[in-house]
């Protein structure tokens, strides 16, 4: 029988050079997260279904339940795992890292220090409808800080600093972190007299401004019962743009004119605190702005919200988003645990940046030096030289297969290996070797003892 | 309704200090793997069931099939994912990394360079019966080198060098890598006149020697039709011990005396080549030996096999095992692709080493410095100092919550944060700060510009 060995639809995998790129990005992201004191956690891929569904079914996506398949030798058996596919024992694959974070905190609350700042870079699973750049398994690189009862707004201010540091380090061009506060939005609509049950609809409508344009937004707002005058105020409001200080001043002006503006003012105050923090953290002015049209679709955000766009590549959508929430993480233990977090959808980001030629795969191997095989009888020397380089922190392969020298060079070149070391009878007798730099084509003769240093020097 | 938020049975998770230990071990393992030129890959957690079962059902373990759960809004729908629970679209979670490696090579054969040396550190899933230290999701750190048609035995020789390097670096005490060759075993039995269909049974019997003792092994061999004289030869054979050269000499003596010893001699030759390679790679003599009782349960090994035991903690079992195989990886494309690999069952290893007190969790946070909060009005300075330290590669948290100084120190101490930075009005006015080393209790005053260097120097 012919086996279909392709990956299941929606579960792609990287070639080595792409995987190495992912690892480089993960290392960078992790280093920045840790520089702000975030500690790693990992939750199982599998959780109880009741835990995963505690906050709903993640939109209209499919959750992957587990169906234990007994081996032929155990078909008659119904062990614990076998009972696990329905009822209270039902288990499924996690579809995000927020619900598992809530469960993790509930499970270990007594062993954790608060504010609890953690990062998590696991794969999550969603039965997404197949679309370009949507996957059913993908890695998210999340951070969240969670407090008990309260959490300083300066944690909100750190998030843009972290985003800016990461995207500066990975050098994918200019980016803009757009910051808003949902209380500014909800407070504004409330001051306009929009009833609470309609505020969400209004926010969803203005969230579409960029896509559909002003006219359609006006139609939408009218359908929600806003007078033309009020609707115009909404448009004027979300069009406030420019320098953050100007935007804050404009918001304060608006607030002064509007009735019942307590919530609106609270939002402005929070936003001001966050923006001042971002500034004091030294984030370059051109990296962030206040964008009043940012609402974030997810219902659970209650304060600060973020989106990040790559300048010139706005069609990619937000490459890092997040926000502040009040009622999410404490769910399982019935405690108030405000949190703020951001997420980088790494898998999707890599595929899109590769496709857009903004990132390129790395070399297909981490090998820096190939020690060539000229004569079998010199193999002990090749092995010893290889080990000597490894001890110096250099990644080495020894060519074990006897092939024409030209082929060995070609193999090194094809894999992006920078150096080849050539040792024949004469070199071996004199404890020397030829070092060829495949990038420059230059070849130097050095003593074997000096080889590691020479390689390091040429690597720079 | 009260939700059971505990992890599902068999799916444990680490506390932050344990997770940091895992990450430290993964970083170390990865660095050693890369120093030998292994390149990372990651295959999806989910494969087609027919792929996973191509080589059988992984013993009598349960495979976790996927059962897509449609959200309420899509109950009437049967989309692509919905069809995926039976038949040719059935998908399941991978239970090892060898079958996925075979599939990966089949999928990308034209994009890979051979010999293809890859490492993979993913989680795999098995419906194991619950036992101490057995998990249903666990991480394996595997390497394999796969050749097209042939593969030098020196790749087999590198494996003990890699194992020795890893376990030396992670400092868990003395270890012994036990090396054998299955051709030595099967060739020996064949020379004794044991028919091929009974060789496997005999190998399984001698594999139990350490557990059940000589007498029971003799009974077992008799049941396989071996005469008392032949059985005694088997015992004499597997009891050959000592210096590798003595063992090889004893094997050659045996081979000279036995009829039809071609396969036996081939095994000895392979073993000799591997041992010479291990020696030439500089692996310390006391780290490895030839152990003729090592057979590895898995059917697919055809040549070199390895097990690694921790001296003084033999009850932990093998902490790193593997071997050479001929017919595994080429399965899907019907090509001969010999390979050799090893696997570290990391999750299990960590739990056992923690339990045996051989390893301890790391600090619960990567934070090295906490900048304390004395006065809210100095916050801009605290933020700036924090950023300055981060730019120097130091992990920092800023204390945003205003608490008594004593509590802030206590919080740092409890989390294992080594340094606290104290800046009051006077220090701020003079651009200076107090640096307290929580480990030594010493406190020094330094200028803010010199702070990063002082911290680095004290960290050593």
Coordinates of N, CA, C and O in Angstrom, one line a residue, chain B residues 245-258 264-265 268-269 272:
Chain B
X245 N 40.2 -3.1 24.7 CA 41.1 -3.9 23.9 C 41.1 -5.4 24.3 O 41.1 -6.3 23.4
X246 N 41.0 -5.7 25.6 CA 40.8 -7.0 26.1 C 39.5 -7.7 25.6 O 39.5 -8.8 25.1
X247 N 38.5 -6.9 25.6 CA 37.2 -7.4 25.1 C 37.3 -7.8 23.7 O 36.8 -8.9 23.2
X248 N 37.8 -6.9 22.9 CA 37.9 -7.1 21.4 C 38.8 -8.3 21.2 O 38.5 -9.2 20.3
X249 N 39.9 -8.5 21.9 CA 40.8 -9.6 21.8 C 40.0 -10.9 22.1 O 40.1 -11.9 21.4
X250 N 39.3 -10.9 23.2 CA 38.5 -12.1 23.6 C 37.5 -12.4 22.6 O 37.2 -13.6 22.2
X251 N 36.8 -11.4 22.0 CA 35.8 -11.7 20.9 C 36.5 -12.3 19.7 O 36.0 -13.3 19.1
X252 N 37.7 -11.8 19.3 CA 38.4 -12.4 18.2 C 38.8 -13.9 18.5 O 38.7 -14.7 17.6
X253 N 39.2 -14.1 19.7 CA 39.4 -15.5 20.1 C 38.2 -16.4 19.9 O 38.3 -17.5 19.3
X254 N 37.1 -15.9 20.4 CA 35.8 -16.7 20.3 C 35.5 -16.9 18.8 O 35.2 -18.0 18.4
X255 N 35.7 -15.9 18.0 CA 35.4 -16.0 16.6 C 36.2 -17.0 15.9 O 35.8 -17.7 15.0
X256 N 37.5 -17.1 16.3 CA 38.4 -18.0 15.7 C 38.0 -19.4 15.9 O 38.3 -20.3 15.1
X257 N 37.4 -19.7 17.1 CA 37.0 -21.0 17.5 C 35.7 -21.5 16.9 O 35.4 -22.7 16.9
X258 N 34.9 -20.5 16.5 CA 33.5 -20.8 16.1 C 33.4 -21.0 14.6 O 34.1 -20.4 13.8
X264 N 29.5 -12.8 12.7 CA 30.1 -12.5 14.0 C 31.3 -11.6 13.8 O 31.5 -10.6 14.4
X265 N 32.2 -12.1 12.8 CA 33.4 -11.3 12.6 C 33.2 -9.9 12.0 O 33.9 -9.0 12.4
X268 N 32.4 -7.8 14.9 CA 33.6 -7.5 15.7 C 34.4 -6.4 15.0 O 34.9 -5.4 15.6
X269 N 34.4 -6.5 13.6 CA 35.1 -5.5 12.8 C 34.5 -4.1 13.0 O 35.2 -3.1 13.2
X272 N 35.2 -2.8 16.4 CA 36.6 -2.3 16.5 C 36.7 -0.9 15.8 O 37.4 0.0 16.4

